[in-house]
Coordinates of C-alpha atoms and ligand atoms in Angstrom, one line a residue:
M913 CA 0.0 0.0 0.0
V914 CA 1.4 3.4 -1.0
A915 CA 0.3 6.9 0.2
V916 CA 1.7 10.1 -1.1
A917 CA 2.3 13.5 0.6
I918 CA 3.1 16.5 -1.7
L919 CA 4.7 19.4 0.1
A920 CA 3.1 22.5 -1.3
A921 CA 2.9 24.9 1.7
G922 CA 5.9 27.1 1.0
R923 CA 5.6 30.6 -0.4
G924 CA 8.6 30.3 -2.7
T925 CA 10.1 33.7 -1.7
R926 CA 12.6 33.7 -4.5
M927 CA 9.8 33.7 -7.1
K928 CA 8.9 37.3 -5.9
S929 CA 5.2 36.6 -6.6
S930 CA 1.9 36.8 -4.8
L931 CA 1.0 33.5 -6.4
P932 CA 2.1 30.4 -4.4
K933 CA 5.2 29.0 -6.1
V934 CA 3.6 25.6 -6.8
L935 CA 0.8 27.3 -8.8
H936 CA 3.2 28.8 -11.3
S937 CA 2.6 27.2 -14.6
V938 CA 5.1 25.2 -16.7
G939 CA 3.8 24.7 -20.2
G940 CA 0.1 25.3 -19.4
K941 CA -0.1 23.3 -16.2
S942 CA 0.8 24.3 -12.6
M943 CA 3.9 22.7 -11.0
V944 CA 1.9 21.0 -8.4
E945 CA -0.5 19.4 -11.0
R946 CA 2.6 18.2 -12.9
V947 CA 3.8 16.6 -9.7
L948 CA 0.5 14.8 -9.3
D949 CA 0.7 13.7 -12.9
S950 CA 4.1 12.2 -12.2
L951 CA 2.5 9.6 -9.9
G952 CA 1.2 7.9 -13.0
A953 CA -0.3 4.5 -12.4
I954 CA 0.8 4.0 -8.8
D955 CA -2.1 2.7 -6.8
L956 CA -2.5 5.2 -4.0
S957 CA -4.4 4.8 -0.7
H958 CA -4.1 8.5 0.2
T959 CA -3.1 11.5 -1.8
L960 CA -2.3 14.2 0.7
V961 CA -1.4 17.7 -0.4
V962 CA 0.2 19.8 2.4
V963 CA -0.9 23.4 1.9
G964 CA -0.2 26.7 3.8
F965 CA 0.8 29.8 1.9
G966 CA -2.2 30.7 -0.4
K967 CA -4.0 27.5 0.6
E968 CA -7.3 28.6 -0.9
Q969 CA -5.7 29.3 -4.2
V970 CA -4.0 25.9 -4.2
Q971 CA -7.1 24.1 -3.3
T972 CA -9.2 25.9 -5.9
S973 CA -6.7 25.2 -8.6
L974 CA -6.8 21.5 -7.9
A975 CA -10.5 21.3 -7.2
H976 CA -11.1 19.4 -10.5
L977 CA -8.9 16.5 -9.5
P978 CA -10.7 13.7 -7.5
G979 CA -9.4 12.0 -4.4
L980 CA -7.1 14.7 -2.9
T981 CA -7.0 15.5 0.8
F982 CA -5.6 18.9 1.7
V983 CA -3.7 19.0 4.9
E984 CA -2.9 22.4 6.4
Q985 CA 0.5 23.4 7.6
A986 CA -0.4 26.7 9.3
Q987 CA 3.2 27.9 9.7
Q988 CA 5.9 26.8 7.4
L989 CA 8.5 25.5 9.8
G990 CA 10.3 23.2 7.3
T991 CA 9.9 20.1 5.2
G992 CA 10.0 17.8 8.3
H993 CA 7.3 19.9 10.0
A994 CA 5.2 19.7 6.8
V995 CA 5.3 15.9 6.8
Q996 CA 4.4 15.8 10.5
Q997 CA 1.1 17.4 9.6
V998 CA 0.0 14.3 7.7
I999 CA 0.4 12.1 10.9
P1000 CA -3.3 12.3 11.9
H1001 CA -4.3 11.3 8.4
L1002 CA -2.2 8.1 8.4
E1003 CA -3.1 6.6 11.8
G1004 CA -2.7 2.9 11.6
F1005 CA -1.3 3.0 8.1
E1006 CA 1.1 0.2 7.5
G1007 CA 2.3 0.9 4.0
D1008 CA 4.9 3.2 2.4
L1009 CA 4.7 7.0 2.1
L1010 CA 6.0 8.8 -1.0
V1011 CA 7.0 12.3 -0.2
L1012 CA 7.4 14.7 -3.1
N1013 CA 8.3 18.4 -3.1
G1014 CA 5.7 20.4 -4.9
D1015 CA 8.3 22.3 -6.9
V1016 CA 9.8 19.4 -8.8
P1017 CA 7.6 19.3 -11.9
L1018 CA 9.6 17.3 -14.4
L1019 CA 9.6 13.8 -12.8
R1020 CA 8.7 10.9 -15.0
P1021 CA 6.1 8.4 -13.8
E1022 CA 8.6 5.5 -14.6
T1023 CA 11.1 7.0 -12.2
L1024 CA 8.7 7.1 -9.3
Q1025 CA 7.5 3.6 -10.1
K1026 CA 11.1 2.4 -10.0
L1027 CA 11.7 4.2 -6.7
V1028 CA 8.7 2.4 -5.1
N1029 CA 9.8 -0.9 -6.6
T1030 CA 13.4 -0.6 -5.4
H1031 CA 12.2 0.5 -2.0
Q1032 CA 9.8 -2.5 -1.6
Q1033 CA 12.1 -5.1 -3.1
N1034 CA 14.9 -4.2 -0.8
G1035 CA 12.7 -3.8 2.3
N1036 CA 14.2 -0.3 2.9
A1037 CA 13.1 2.0 5.7
V1038 CA 13.7 4.9 3.3
T1039 CA 14.7 5.1 -0.4
L1040 CA 15.8 8.5 -1.7
L1041 CA 16.1 9.8 -5.2
T1042 CA 19.6 11.3 -5.8
A1043 CA 21.7 12.6 -8.7
Q1044 CA 25.3 13.6 -9.3
F1045 CA 25.3 17.3 -10.3
D1046 CA 28.2 19.2 -11.8
D1047 CA 27.0 22.2 -9.8
P1048 CA 25.3 21.0 -6.7
T1049 CA 25.0 24.5 -5.1
G1050 CA 21.9 24.9 -3.0
Y1051 CA 20.9 21.3 -2.8
G1052 CA 21.2 19.0 0.3
R1053 CA 24.2 16.7 -0.1
V1054 CA 23.7 12.9 0.4
F1055 CA 26.6 10.9 2.0
C1056 CA 26.6 7.2 1.2
D1057 CA 28.8 4.1 1.7
D1058 CA 30.0 2.0 -1.2
H1059 CA 26.7 0.2 -1.4
N1060 CA 24.5 3.3 -1.8
M1061 CA 23.4 3.1 1.8
I1062 CA 22.9 6.6 3.2
T1063 CA 24.8 7.8 6.3
E1064 CA 23.5 11.4 6.4
I1065 CA 22.1 14.3 4.4
V1066 CA 23.5 17.8 5.0
E1067 CA 21.8 20.9 3.6
H1068 CA 24.1 23.1 1.5
R1069 CA 24.1 25.9 4.0
D1070 CA 25.0 23.6 6.8
C1071 CA 27.9 21.8 4.9
S1072 CA 31.5 22.2 5.8
P1073 CA 33.8 23.2 2.8
T1074 CA 34.8 19.6 2.4
Q1075 CA 31.2 18.4 2.6
R1076 CA 30.3 20.8 -0.2
Q1077 CA 32.7 18.9 -2.5
N1078 CA 30.2 16.1 -2.6
R1079 CA 28.2 16.3 -5.8
R1080 CA 25.5 13.8 -4.9
I1081 CA 22.4 15.7 -4.1
N1082 CA 19.0 15.1 -2.6
A1083 CA 16.2 15.4 -5.1
G1084 CA 13.5 15.9 -2.5
V1085 CA 11.8 12.7 -3.5
Y1086 CA 11.5 10.0 -0.9
C1087 CA 9.8 6.7 -0.3
F1088 CA 9.4 5.9 3.5
N1089 CA 8.2 2.8 5.3
W1090 CA 5.6 4.7 7.3
P1091 CA 5.7 2.7 10.6
K1092 CA 9.5 3.2 10.7
L1093 CA 9.3 6.8 9.8
M1094 CA 6.8 7.2 12.7
T1095 CA 9.5 6.1 15.1
V1096 CA 11.6 9.2 14.3
L1097 CA 9.4 11.9 12.6
P1098 CA 7.7 13.2 15.8
H1099 CA 11.1 13.7 17.5
L1100 CA 12.7 16.0 14.9
Q1101 CA 14.8 19.0 16.2
A1102 CA 15.3 22.3 14.4
D1103 CA 19.0 22.6 15.3
N1104 CA 20.3 24.0 12.0
D1105 CA 21.2 27.3 10.4
Q1106 CA 17.6 28.0 9.4
Q1107 CA 16.0 26.7 12.6
E1108 CA 13.6 24.6 10.5
Y1109 CA 12.5 21.0 11.0
Y1110 CA 14.3 19.3 8.1
L1111 CA 12.8 16.1 6.7
T1112 CA 16.3 15.1 5.7
D1113 CA 17.3 14.7 9.3
V1114 CA 15.1 11.6 9.8
V1115 CA 17.2 9.7 7.3
K1116 CA 20.3 9.1 9.5
D1117 CA 18.0 7.4 12.1
L1118 CA 16.4 5.0 9.6
Q1119 CA 17.9 1.7 8.4
P1120 CA 18.2 0.5 5.7
A1121 CA 18.4 3.9 3.9
M1122 CA 19.2 3.7 0.3
A1123 CA 20.0 6.2 -2.4
M1124 CA 18.8 5.7 -6.0
D1125 CA 20.5 7.8 -8.7
V1126 CA 18.1 9.1 -11.3
K1127 CA 19.3 8.5 -14.9
D1128 CA 18.1 11.8 -16.3
C1129 CA 19.2 14.6 -14.0
Q1130 CA 16.8 17.1 -15.6
E1131 CA 13.9 15.2 -14.0
I1132 CA 14.6 16.3 -10.5
F1133 CA 15.1 19.9 -11.3
G1134 CA 13.6 21.9 -8.4
I1135 CA 12.1 25.3 -9.2
N1136 CA 13.0 28.2 -6.9
S1137 CA 13.1 31.2 -9.2
R1138 CA 11.6 32.6 -12.4
K1139 CA 14.9 31.7 -14.1
H1140 CA 14.4 28.1 -13.0
L1141 CA 10.9 28.2 -14.3
A1142 CA 12.1 29.3 -17.8
E1143 CA 14.7 26.5 -17.8
A1144 CA 12.1 23.9 -16.7
Y1145 CA 9.9 25.1 -19.6
G1146 CA 12.7 24.6 -22.0
I1147 CA 13.4 21.1 -20.8
L1148 CA 9.7 20.2 -21.0
Q1149 CA 9.5 21.7 -24.5
D1150 CA 12.4 19.6 -25.7
R1151 CA 10.7 16.5 -24.3
I1152 CA 7.3 17.3 -25.9
K1153 CA 8.9 18.0 -29.3
D1154 CA 11.1 14.9 -29.2
Q1155 CA 7.9 12.9 -28.5
W1156 CA 5.9 14.4 -31.4
M1157 CA 8.8 14.1 -33.9
A1158 CA 9.2 10.4 -32.9
A1159 CA 5.4 10.0 -33.5
G1160 CA 5.7 11.3 -37.1
V1161 CA 5.3 15.0 -36.8
T1162 CA 7.6 17.4 -38.7
L1163 CA 8.8 20.4 -36.8
I1164 CA 10.6 23.1 -38.9
D1165 CA 12.9 25.0 -36.6
P1166 CA 11.7 23.4 -33.4
D1167 CA 13.4 26.0 -31.2
S1168 CA 10.9 28.6 -32.5
I1169 CA 7.8 26.4 -31.8
T1170 CA 6.1 25.9 -28.4
I1171 CA 3.6 23.1 -27.7
D1172 CA 1.7 22.5 -24.5
T1173 CA 1.7 19.0 -23.0
T1174 CA -2.1 19.0 -23.4
V1175 CA -1.9 19.2 -27.2
H1176 CA -2.5 16.2 -29.5
I1177 CA -1.0 16.0 -33.0
E1178 CA -1.6 13.3 -35.5
P1179 CA 1.1 11.9 -37.8
D1180 CA 2.3 13.7 -41.0
V1181 CA 1.4 17.1 -39.6
V1182 CA 4.0 19.8 -40.5
I1183 CA 4.5 22.6 -37.9
E1184 CA 6.3 25.6 -39.4
P1185 CA 8.4 28.1 -37.5
Q1186 CA 7.0 30.6 -34.9
T1187 CA 3.9 28.5 -34.2
H1188 CA 2.4 28.0 -30.7
L1189 CA -0.1 25.2 -29.9
R1190 CA -1.8 25.5 -26.5
G1191 CA -4.4 24.0 -24.3
N1192 CA -6.7 21.2 -25.5
T1193 CA -5.8 21.5 -29.1
V1194 CA -5.9 18.6 -31.6
I1195 CA -4.3 18.8 -35.1
G1196 CA -5.5 16.3 -37.7
S1197 CA -3.1 14.3 -39.9
G1198 CA -1.6 15.9 -43.0
S1199 CA -2.2 19.5 -41.8
R1200 CA 0.3 22.2 -42.3
I1201 CA 0.3 24.7 -39.4
G1202 CA 2.2 28.0 -39.5
P1203 CA 4.4 29.8 -40.0
G1204 CA 3.5 32.3 -37.4
S1205 CA 0.3 30.9 -35.9
M1206 CA -1.2 30.4 -32.5
I1207 CA -3.9 27.8 -31.9
E1208 CA -5.5 27.4 -28.4
D1209 CA -8.2 25.0 -27.2
S1210 CA -9.2 24.2 -30.8
Q1211 CA -9.8 21.2 -33.0
I1212 CA -8.2 21.3 -36.4
G1213 CA -9.2 18.6 -38.9
A1214 CA -7.0 16.6 -41.4
N1215 CA -5.2 18.2 -44.4
T1216 CA -5.9 21.8 -43.4
T1217 CA -3.5 24.7 -43.9
I1218 CA -3.3 27.5 -41.3
T1219 CA -0.9 30.3 -42.1
F1220 CA -0.1 33.4 -39.9
S1221 CA -3.3 33.1 -38.0
V1222 CA -4.7 33.0 -34.5
I1223 CA -7.4 30.4 -33.6
S1224 CA -8.9 30.0 -30.1
D1225 CA -11.9 27.9 -28.8
S1226 CA -12.8 27.0 -32.4
T1227 CA -13.1 24.1 -34.9
V1228 CA -11.7 23.9 -38.4
Q1229 CA -12.9 20.9 -40.4
A1230 CA -10.8 18.8 -42.8
G1231 CA -9.3 20.4 -45.9
A1232 CA -10.0 24.0 -44.9
R1233 CA -7.5 26.8 -45.6
V1234 CA -7.1 29.6 -43.1
G1235 CA -5.0 32.7 -43.4
P1236 CA -2.8 34.5 -43.8
Y1237 CA -3.9 36.8 -41.0
A1238 CA -7.2 35.3 -40.0
H1239 CA -8.6 35.4 -36.4
L1240 CA -11.0 32.7 -35.3
R1241 CA -12.4 32.8 -31.8
G1242 CA -15.4 32.1 -29.6
Q1243 CA -16.6 28.8 -31.1
A1244 CA -16.1 29.6 -34.7
D1245 CA -16.7 26.4 -36.7
V1246 CA -15.3 26.3 -40.2
G1247 CA -16.7 23.6 -42.4
E1248 CA -14.9 21.1 -44.7
G1249 CA -13.0 22.6 -47.6
C1250 CA -13.7 26.2 -46.6
R1251 CA -11.4 29.1 -47.4
I1252 CA -10.8 31.9 -44.8
G1253 CA -8.5 34.5 -46.2
N1254 CA -6.7 37.6 -45.0
F1255 CA -8.0 40.0 -42.4
V1256 CA -11.1 37.9 -41.7
E1257 CA -12.4 37.6 -38.1
L1258 CA -14.9 34.9 -37.2
K1259 CA -16.6 34.9 -33.8
K1260 CA -19.3 32.3 -33.0
A1261 CA -19.8 31.7 -36.7
T1262 CA -20.6 28.3 -38.2
L1263 CA -19.7 27.8 -41.9
G1264 CA -21.1 24.9 -44.0
P1265 CA -18.8 23.0 -46.3
K1266 CA -16.9 24.8 -49.2
T1267 CA -17.9 28.3 -48.1
N1268 CA -15.4 31.1 -48.8
V1269 CA -14.7 34.2 -46.8
A1270 CA -11.6 35.4 -48.6
H1271 CA -10.9 39.0 -47.6
L1272 CA -11.6 41.7 -45.0
S1273 CA -14.7 40.4 -43.2
Y1274 CA -16.1 40.2 -39.7
L1275 CA -18.7 37.5 -39.2
G1276 CA -20.1 37.3 -35.6
D1277 CA -23.1 35.2 -34.3
A1278 CA -23.6 34.0 -37.8
T1279 CA -24.7 30.7 -39.4
L1280 CA -23.7 30.1 -43.0
G1281 CA -24.7 27.3 -45.3
S1282 CA -22.6 25.5 -47.8
Q1283 CA -20.8 27.0 -50.9
V1284 CA -21.5 30.6 -49.7
N1285 CA -19.2 33.2 -51.2
V1286 CA -18.8 36.1 -48.8
G1287 CA -17.5 39.1 -50.8
A1288 CA -14.6 41.2 -49.7
G1289 CA -15.4 43.5 -46.8
T1290 CA -18.7 41.9 -45.9
I1291 CA -19.6 42.7 -42.3
T1292 CA -22.3 41.3 -40.0
A1293 CA -23.5 44.2 -37.8
N1294 CA -24.3 41.9 -34.9
Y1295 CA -24.3 44.3 -32.0
D1296 CA -26.9 47.1 -31.5
G1297 CA -24.9 48.5 -28.6
Y1298 CA -26.9 46.5 -26.1
K1299 CA -27.4 42.9 -27.4
K1300 CA -25.9 40.6 -29.9
H1301 CA -28.2 39.4 -32.8
P1302 CA -27.9 36.4 -35.2
T1303 CA -27.3 36.4 -39.0
V1304 CA -28.4 33.4 -41.0
I1305 CA -27.1 33.0 -44.6
G1306 CA -28.5 30.2 -46.8
D1307 CA -26.6 27.9 -49.1
R1308 CA -24.9 29.4 -52.2
V1309 CA -25.6 33.0 -51.2
K1310 CA -23.2 35.6 -52.7
T1311 CA -22.6 38.8 -50.9
G1312 CA -21.1 41.7 -52.9
S1313 CA -18.1 43.6 -51.7
N1314 CA -18.6 46.0 -48.8
S1315 CA -22.1 44.8 -47.8
V1316 CA -23.3 45.2 -44.3
L1317 CA -25.8 42.6 -42.9
V1318 CA -27.7 44.2 -40.1
A1319 CA -28.7 41.5 -37.6
P1320 CA -31.1 39.9 -36.9
V1321 CA -31.4 39.1 -40.5
T1322 CA -31.8 36.0 -42.7
L1323 CA -30.7 35.7 -46.3
G1324 CA -32.6 32.9 -48.2
A1325 CA -30.6 30.3 -50.2
D1326 CA -29.2 31.6 -53.5
T1327 CA -29.6 35.2 -52.6
T1328 CA -27.2 37.6 -54.3
V1329 CA -26.4 40.8 -52.4
A1330 CA -25.4 43.8 -54.5
A1331 CA -22.1 45.4 -53.6
G1332 CA -22.3 48.2 -51.0
S1333 CA -25.7 47.1 -49.7
V1334 CA -26.9 47.6 -46.2
V1335 CA -29.3 44.6 -45.7
T1336 CA -31.8 45.2 -42.9
K1337 CA -34.6 42.9 -43.9
D1338 CA -34.8 39.1 -44.5
T1339 CA -34.7 38.0 -48.2
P1340 CA -36.5 35.1 -49.9
E1341 CA -34.7 32.3 -51.7
D1342 CA -33.2 32.9 -55.1
C1343 CA -33.2 36.6 -55.5
L1344 CA -31.1 39.7 -56.0
V1345 CA -31.2 42.3 -53.2
V1346 CA -29.9 45.8 -53.9
A1347 CA -30.0 47.9 -50.8
R1348 CA -28.1 51.1 -51.6
P1349 CA -28.9 54.6 -52.8
P1350 CA -29.3 54.6 -56.6
Q1351 CA -26.5 56.2 -58.6
K1352 CA -27.2 59.8 -59.7
V1353 CA -25.4 61.4 -62.7
Y1354 CA -25.3 65.2 -63.2
E1355 CA -24.1 65.9 -66.7
G1356 CA -21.7 68.8 -67.3
W1357 CA -21.5 69.6 -63.6
R1358 CA -18.8 72.1 -62.4
P1359 CA -17.8 73.2 -58.9
R1360 CA -19.5 76.4 -57.8
H1361 CA -16.4 78.7 -58.2
L1362 CA -16.1 77.6 -61.9
R1363 CA -19.7 78.2 -62.7
E1364 CA -20.6 81.4 -64.7
S1365 CA -22.1 83.9 -62.2
S1366 CA -25.2 85.9 -63.4
S1367 CA -24.2 88.8 -61.1
D1368 CA -21.0 89.5 -63.1
Ligands
UD1_1902 C1 14.8 20.7 -0.1 C2 15.7 19.6 0.7 C3 17.1 19.5 0.0 C4 16.9 19.1 -1.4 C5 15.9 20.1 -2.1 C6 15.6 19.5 -3.5 C7 15.1 19.8 3.1 C8 15.5 20.3 4.4 N1 15.9 20.1 2.1 O1 15.5 21.9 0.0 O2 17.9 18.5 0.7 O3 18.1 19.0 -2.1 O4 14.7 20.2 -1.4 O5 14.8 20.4 -4.3 O6 14.1 19.2 2.9 N2 7.6 23.2 2.0 C9 6.4 23.0 2.8 N3 6.5 23.5 4.1 C10 7.6 24.0 4.7 C11 8.7 24.1 3.9 C12 8.7 23.7 2.5 O7 5.4 22.6 2.3 O8 7.5 24.4 5.8 C13 7.5 22.7 0.6 C14 7.7 23.8 -0.4 O9 6.5 24.4 -0.8 C15 8.4 23.1 -1.5 C16 9.1 21.9 -0.8 O10 8.6 21.8 0.4 O11 7.5 22.6 -2.5 C17 10.6 22.1 -0.7 O12 10.9 23.3 0.0 P1 12.2 24.2 -0.2 O13 12.1 25.3 0.8 O14 12.2 24.6 -1.6 O15 13.4 23.2 0.1 P2 14.8 23.4 -0.4 O16 15.6 24.4 0.4 O17 14.9 23.5 -1.9
CA1903 CA1 13.4 23.8 -3.5

């Protein structure tokens, strides 16, 4: 049986933020949520999150995840003190307790699974994740014998100059035998430079205590500053891009592209430079996205092209072409084979198949049928200054350049709208609507100062 305690009560002073450190996001997800993700498939009896600084914010941000128990650490007196707070929740518990720092967001599920397996197979009292760092500054140093059995852990600030030479560091990831931990945890002392209760101090009183080096040092990177946050983002981006390239996606100039972990991309997609894919976005196979595009929380079908465009909360069906310089937002739904051209904005507009909006248009709160041709500069006037109103455009309608459709209005199928019209009334099917002042011609007209004056 395995329980987990995630330490997320600290403020993270070095972030210089009003937001608790563990809520800072790395690639679209908070650090603490990433830590929870890293638990993967481990079967957990308790998931305890120790909260303190900004506890309401932390609880609210994790409210969508089932099965969490929040444990309050009212004063942040150290990592050992934080784990002491879970004691009442684990009364009579006979299993192992995983302890994870909430600021270590890059752990892989395989690594934690291996830590638990190693711990259980060796019957350890504690197993600790460690790594050899070229620059171990700031981390606790782990001292071991020749068999990876730990003798003690000393915090960087409490190390003697000789002890600082040790490059083996504590990752802040532990698996404890809970009954054994309970023999020492309640008796921790705060006799160190920071006068804090260090969780690391329990290790010297627990046997057997084993260190397990992590293969990929990047996994245990702990975030203490905005600079670290940016570095973690870079590491995560490299991982995500490697994964998609291995899955058959072409990335042109990967360094200029960013992809959230929540995005899904099908094979044979080509992502061009300066493209950013965010949130719950899906890109269908064979599509070409970019250069210079941002797509957020949107579904893009197969074989589309999206060039220099911004798409959020929207859907683009297979074979559609979008851009350059189009903006789709607020549940725009572009049908199969549609063409959306330059300087077109679609908001809550649904387009049937093979409809074209090629230049300079705003369509908001609109429903268009199939094979509609929206002429250059056609605008839906959907807002009367108080309420939004719908526009409905039937199949095969053609609107002339610079027409204004004043909502609420419905154009019947096969309507042709003359250029420059201001359409305020519904039209029947199969008609021409001309709604503009008739042209007037004044033959031989001259400006006033050139006209012959009768008074001369
Ligand atoms: C800790 C370890 C250090 C290790 C490093 C790895 C101790 C004493 N030191 O140091 O050996 O190398 O992590 O990253 O454990 N927290 C609480 N309550 C508290 C204090 C901290 O919940 O009272 C939480 C923080 O929110 C954070 C985590 O514990 O998520 C680690 O705290 P932090 O202060 O960053 O510890 P380090 O000094 O980095
Ligand atoms: Ca830390």
